[in-house]
mmCIF file of C-alpha atoms in Angstrom:
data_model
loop_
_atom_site.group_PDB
_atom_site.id
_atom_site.type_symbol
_atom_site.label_atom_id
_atom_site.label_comp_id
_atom_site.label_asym_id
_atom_site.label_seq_id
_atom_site.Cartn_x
_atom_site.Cartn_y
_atom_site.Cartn_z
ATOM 1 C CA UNK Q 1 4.012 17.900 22.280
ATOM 2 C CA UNK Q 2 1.674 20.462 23.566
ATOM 3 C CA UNK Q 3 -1.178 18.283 25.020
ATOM 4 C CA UNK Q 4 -1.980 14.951 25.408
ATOM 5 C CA UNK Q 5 -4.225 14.473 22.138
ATOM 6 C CA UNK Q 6 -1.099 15.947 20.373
ATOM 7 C CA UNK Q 7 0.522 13.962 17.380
ATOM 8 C CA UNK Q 8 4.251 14.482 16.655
ATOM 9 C CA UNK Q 9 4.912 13.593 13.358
ATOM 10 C CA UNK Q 10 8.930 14.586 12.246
ATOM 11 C CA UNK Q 11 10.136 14.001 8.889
ATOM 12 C CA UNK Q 12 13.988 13.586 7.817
ATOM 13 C CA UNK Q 13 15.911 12.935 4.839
ATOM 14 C CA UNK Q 14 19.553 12.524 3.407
ATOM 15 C CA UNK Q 15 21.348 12.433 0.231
ATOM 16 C CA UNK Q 16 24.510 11.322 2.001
ATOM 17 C CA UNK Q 17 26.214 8.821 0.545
ATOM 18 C CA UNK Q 18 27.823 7.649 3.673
ATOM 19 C CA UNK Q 19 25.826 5.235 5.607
ATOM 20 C CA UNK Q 20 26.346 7.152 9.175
ATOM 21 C CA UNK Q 21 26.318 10.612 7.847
ATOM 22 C CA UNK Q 22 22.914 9.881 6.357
ATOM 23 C CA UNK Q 23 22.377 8.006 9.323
ATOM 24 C CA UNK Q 24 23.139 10.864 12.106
ATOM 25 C CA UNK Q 25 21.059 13.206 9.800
ATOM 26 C CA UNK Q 26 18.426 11.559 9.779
ATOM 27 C CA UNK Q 27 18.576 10.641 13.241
ATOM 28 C CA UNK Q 28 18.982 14.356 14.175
ATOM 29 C CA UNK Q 29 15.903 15.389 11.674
ATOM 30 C CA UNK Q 30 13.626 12.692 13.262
ATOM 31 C CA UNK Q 31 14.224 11.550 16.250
ATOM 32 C CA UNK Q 32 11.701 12.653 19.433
ATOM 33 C CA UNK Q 33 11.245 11.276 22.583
ATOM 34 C CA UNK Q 34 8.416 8.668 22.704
ATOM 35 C CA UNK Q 35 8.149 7.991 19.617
ATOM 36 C CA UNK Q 36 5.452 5.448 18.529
ATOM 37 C CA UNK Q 37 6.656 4.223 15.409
ATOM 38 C CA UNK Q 38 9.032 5.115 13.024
ATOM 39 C CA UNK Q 39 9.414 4.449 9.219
ATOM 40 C CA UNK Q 40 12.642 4.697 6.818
ATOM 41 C CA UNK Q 41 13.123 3.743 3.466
ATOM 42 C CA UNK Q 42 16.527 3.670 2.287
ATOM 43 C CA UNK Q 43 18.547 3.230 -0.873
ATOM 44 C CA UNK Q 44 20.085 -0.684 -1.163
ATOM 45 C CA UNK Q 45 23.286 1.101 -1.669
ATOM 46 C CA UNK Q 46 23.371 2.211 2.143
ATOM 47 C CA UNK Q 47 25.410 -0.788 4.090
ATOM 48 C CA UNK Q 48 22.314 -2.298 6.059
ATOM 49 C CA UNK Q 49 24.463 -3.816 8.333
ATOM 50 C CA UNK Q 50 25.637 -0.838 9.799
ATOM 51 C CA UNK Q 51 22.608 1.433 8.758
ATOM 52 C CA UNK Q 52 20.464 -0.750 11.553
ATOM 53 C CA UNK Q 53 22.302 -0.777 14.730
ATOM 54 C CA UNK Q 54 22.703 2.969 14.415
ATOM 55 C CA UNK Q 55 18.877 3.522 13.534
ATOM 56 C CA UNK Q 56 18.291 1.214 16.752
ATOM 57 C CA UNK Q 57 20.395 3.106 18.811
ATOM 58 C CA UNK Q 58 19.721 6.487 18.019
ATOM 59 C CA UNK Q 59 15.640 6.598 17.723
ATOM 60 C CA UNK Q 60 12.785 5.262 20.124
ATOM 61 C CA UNK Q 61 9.740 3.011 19.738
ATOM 62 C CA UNK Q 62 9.298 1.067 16.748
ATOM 63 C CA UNK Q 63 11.611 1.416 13.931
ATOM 64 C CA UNK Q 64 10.748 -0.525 10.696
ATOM 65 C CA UNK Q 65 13.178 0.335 7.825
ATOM 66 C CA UNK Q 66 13.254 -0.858 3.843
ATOM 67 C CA UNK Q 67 15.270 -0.496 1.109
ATOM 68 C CA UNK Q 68 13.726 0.955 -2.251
ATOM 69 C CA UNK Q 69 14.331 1.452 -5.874
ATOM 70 C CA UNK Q 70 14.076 5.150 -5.291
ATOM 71 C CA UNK Q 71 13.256 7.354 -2.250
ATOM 72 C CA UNK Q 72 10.267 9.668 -2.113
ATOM 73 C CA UNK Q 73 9.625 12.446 0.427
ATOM 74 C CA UNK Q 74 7.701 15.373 0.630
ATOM 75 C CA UNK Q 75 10.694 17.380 1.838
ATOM 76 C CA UNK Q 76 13.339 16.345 -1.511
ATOM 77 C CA UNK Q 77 10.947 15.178 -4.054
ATOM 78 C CA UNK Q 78 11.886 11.459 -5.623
ATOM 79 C CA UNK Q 79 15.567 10.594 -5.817
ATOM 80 C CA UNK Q 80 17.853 7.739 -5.642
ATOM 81 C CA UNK Q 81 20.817 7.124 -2.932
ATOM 82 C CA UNK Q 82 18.662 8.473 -0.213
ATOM 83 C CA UNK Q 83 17.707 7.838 2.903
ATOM 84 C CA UNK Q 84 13.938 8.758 4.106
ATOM 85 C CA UNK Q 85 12.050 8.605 7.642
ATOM 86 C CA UNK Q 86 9.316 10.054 9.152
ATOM 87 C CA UNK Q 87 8.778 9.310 13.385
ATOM 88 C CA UNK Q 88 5.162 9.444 14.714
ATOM 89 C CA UNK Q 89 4.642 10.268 18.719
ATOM 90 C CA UNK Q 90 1.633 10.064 20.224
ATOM 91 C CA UNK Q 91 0.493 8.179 23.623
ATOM 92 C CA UNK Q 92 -2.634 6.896 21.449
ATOM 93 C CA UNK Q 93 -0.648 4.842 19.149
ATOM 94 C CA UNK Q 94 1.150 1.794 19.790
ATOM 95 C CA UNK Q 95 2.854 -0.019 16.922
ATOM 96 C CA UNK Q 96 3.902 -3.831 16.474
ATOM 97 C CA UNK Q 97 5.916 -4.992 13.961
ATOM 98 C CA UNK Q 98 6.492 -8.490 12.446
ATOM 99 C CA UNK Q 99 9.418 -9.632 9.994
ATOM 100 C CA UNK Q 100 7.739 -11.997 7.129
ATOM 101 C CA UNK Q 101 10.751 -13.532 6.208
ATOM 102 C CA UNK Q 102 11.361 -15.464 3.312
ATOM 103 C CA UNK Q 103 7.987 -13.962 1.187
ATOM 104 C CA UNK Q 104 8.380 -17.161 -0.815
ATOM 105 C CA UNK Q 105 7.897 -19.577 1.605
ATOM 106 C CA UNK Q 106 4.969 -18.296 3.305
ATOM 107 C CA UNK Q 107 1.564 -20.479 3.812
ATOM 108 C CA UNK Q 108 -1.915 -19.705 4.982
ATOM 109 C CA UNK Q 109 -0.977 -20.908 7.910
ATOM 110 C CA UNK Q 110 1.900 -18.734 8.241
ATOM 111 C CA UNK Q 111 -0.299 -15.894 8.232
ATOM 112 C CA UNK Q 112 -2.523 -17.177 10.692
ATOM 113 C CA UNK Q 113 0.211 -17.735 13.466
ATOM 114 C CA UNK Q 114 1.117 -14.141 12.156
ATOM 115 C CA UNK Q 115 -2.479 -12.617 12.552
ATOM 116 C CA UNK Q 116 -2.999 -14.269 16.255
ATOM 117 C CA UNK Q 117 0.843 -13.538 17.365
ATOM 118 C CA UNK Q 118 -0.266 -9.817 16.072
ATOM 119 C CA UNK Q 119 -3.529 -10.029 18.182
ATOM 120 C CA UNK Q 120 -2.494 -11.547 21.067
ATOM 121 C CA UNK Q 121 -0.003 -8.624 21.213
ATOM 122 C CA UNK Q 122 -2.440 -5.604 21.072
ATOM 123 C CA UNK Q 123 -4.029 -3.852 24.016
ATOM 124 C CA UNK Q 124 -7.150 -1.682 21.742
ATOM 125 C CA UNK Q 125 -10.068 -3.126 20.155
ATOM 126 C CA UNK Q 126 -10.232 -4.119 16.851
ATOM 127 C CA UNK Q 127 -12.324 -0.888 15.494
ATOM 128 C CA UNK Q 128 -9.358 0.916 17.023
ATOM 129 C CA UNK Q 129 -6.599 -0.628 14.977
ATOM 130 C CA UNK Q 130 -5.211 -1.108 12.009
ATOM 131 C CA UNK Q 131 -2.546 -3.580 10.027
ATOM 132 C CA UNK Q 132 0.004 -1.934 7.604
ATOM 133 C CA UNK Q 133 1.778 -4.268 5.278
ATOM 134 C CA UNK Q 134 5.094 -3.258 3.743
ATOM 135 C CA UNK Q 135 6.428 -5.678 1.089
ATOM 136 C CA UNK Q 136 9.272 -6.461 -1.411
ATOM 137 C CA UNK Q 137 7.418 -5.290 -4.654
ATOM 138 C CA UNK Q 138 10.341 -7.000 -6.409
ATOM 139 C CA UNK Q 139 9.372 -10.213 -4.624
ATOM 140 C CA UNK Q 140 5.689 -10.236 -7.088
ATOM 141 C CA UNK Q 141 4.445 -11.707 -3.986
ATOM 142 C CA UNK Q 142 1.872 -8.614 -2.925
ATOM 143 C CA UNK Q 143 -0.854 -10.077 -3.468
ATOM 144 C CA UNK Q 144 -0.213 -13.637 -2.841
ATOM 145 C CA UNK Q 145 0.673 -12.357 1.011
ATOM 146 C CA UNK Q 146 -1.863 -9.884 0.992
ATOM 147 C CA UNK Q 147 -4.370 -12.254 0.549
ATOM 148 C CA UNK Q 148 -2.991 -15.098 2.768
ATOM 149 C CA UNK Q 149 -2.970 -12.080 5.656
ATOM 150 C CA UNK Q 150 -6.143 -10.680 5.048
ATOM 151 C CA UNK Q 151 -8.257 -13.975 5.562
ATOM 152 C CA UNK Q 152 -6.801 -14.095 8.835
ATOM 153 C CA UNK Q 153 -6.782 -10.161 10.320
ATOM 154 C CA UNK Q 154 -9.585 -8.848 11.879
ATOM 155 C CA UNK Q 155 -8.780 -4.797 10.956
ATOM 156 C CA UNK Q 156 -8.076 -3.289 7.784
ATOM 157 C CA UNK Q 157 -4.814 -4.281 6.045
ATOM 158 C CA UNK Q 158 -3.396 -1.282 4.354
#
């Protein structure tokens, strides 16, 4: 990155249908040293268990992955099979990430321990931040959550 304001941003794709060729080329599209946060969406036909561990091992910072009923990217268009990430470096973002897990279960209160735990964790002020919620749209829990998490965040949930 040429200066310190810089923002890396490095997008990938594969239409492998191996797990760890799609894997390494995504990896090898995305991957950059001090890397903030990192997104992938993948096809449920990749084999998570293995898909993970390599995604851990071969990029840096936060790495939050989900499976989709079809990948989009600027770089293929839509399709189906895929995998799809995009890595974001900069030293003025720092990402968190927090597993809601199961959707069904959750209670206010849930999201409460989830907003502070989320709070407690963060080292900018609240003007300075932001919450973005990825969700199992075939869970027809959005807004259910969404709601439950909003009451309790103090930034803007996207």
């Amino acid at each position: 990155m040429p200066s310190s304001q810089a923002l890396g941003v490095l997008f990938g794709h594969s239409l492998a249908s191996s797990t760890i060729a799609a894997a390494d080329e995504l990896i090898a599209a995305i991957a950059q040293p001090n890397a903030s946060l990192t997104l992938v969406s993948c096809s449920p036909d990749h084999d998570l268990a293995v898909l993970g561990p390599l995604l851990d091992a071969g990029l840096s910072g936060t790495v939050i992955g989900c499976t989709t009923a079809g990948e989009s990217s600027s770089l293929q268009g839509h399709a189906t099979g895929s995998l799809v990430g995009v890595s974001v470096a900069s030293p003025h973002l720092l990402a968190y990430a927090q597993l809601i897990t199961p959707l069904a279960e959750m209670t206010p209160a849930d999201a409460k321990t989830i907003a502070t735990e989320l709070h407690e964790q963060r080292r900018m002020p609240d003007a300075e931040c932001f919450s973005l919620l990825l969700i199992d749209g075939m869970s027809t829990l959005e807004e259910t959550v969404t709601a439950f998490l909003h009451t309790h965040l103090r930034v803007p949930l996207i």
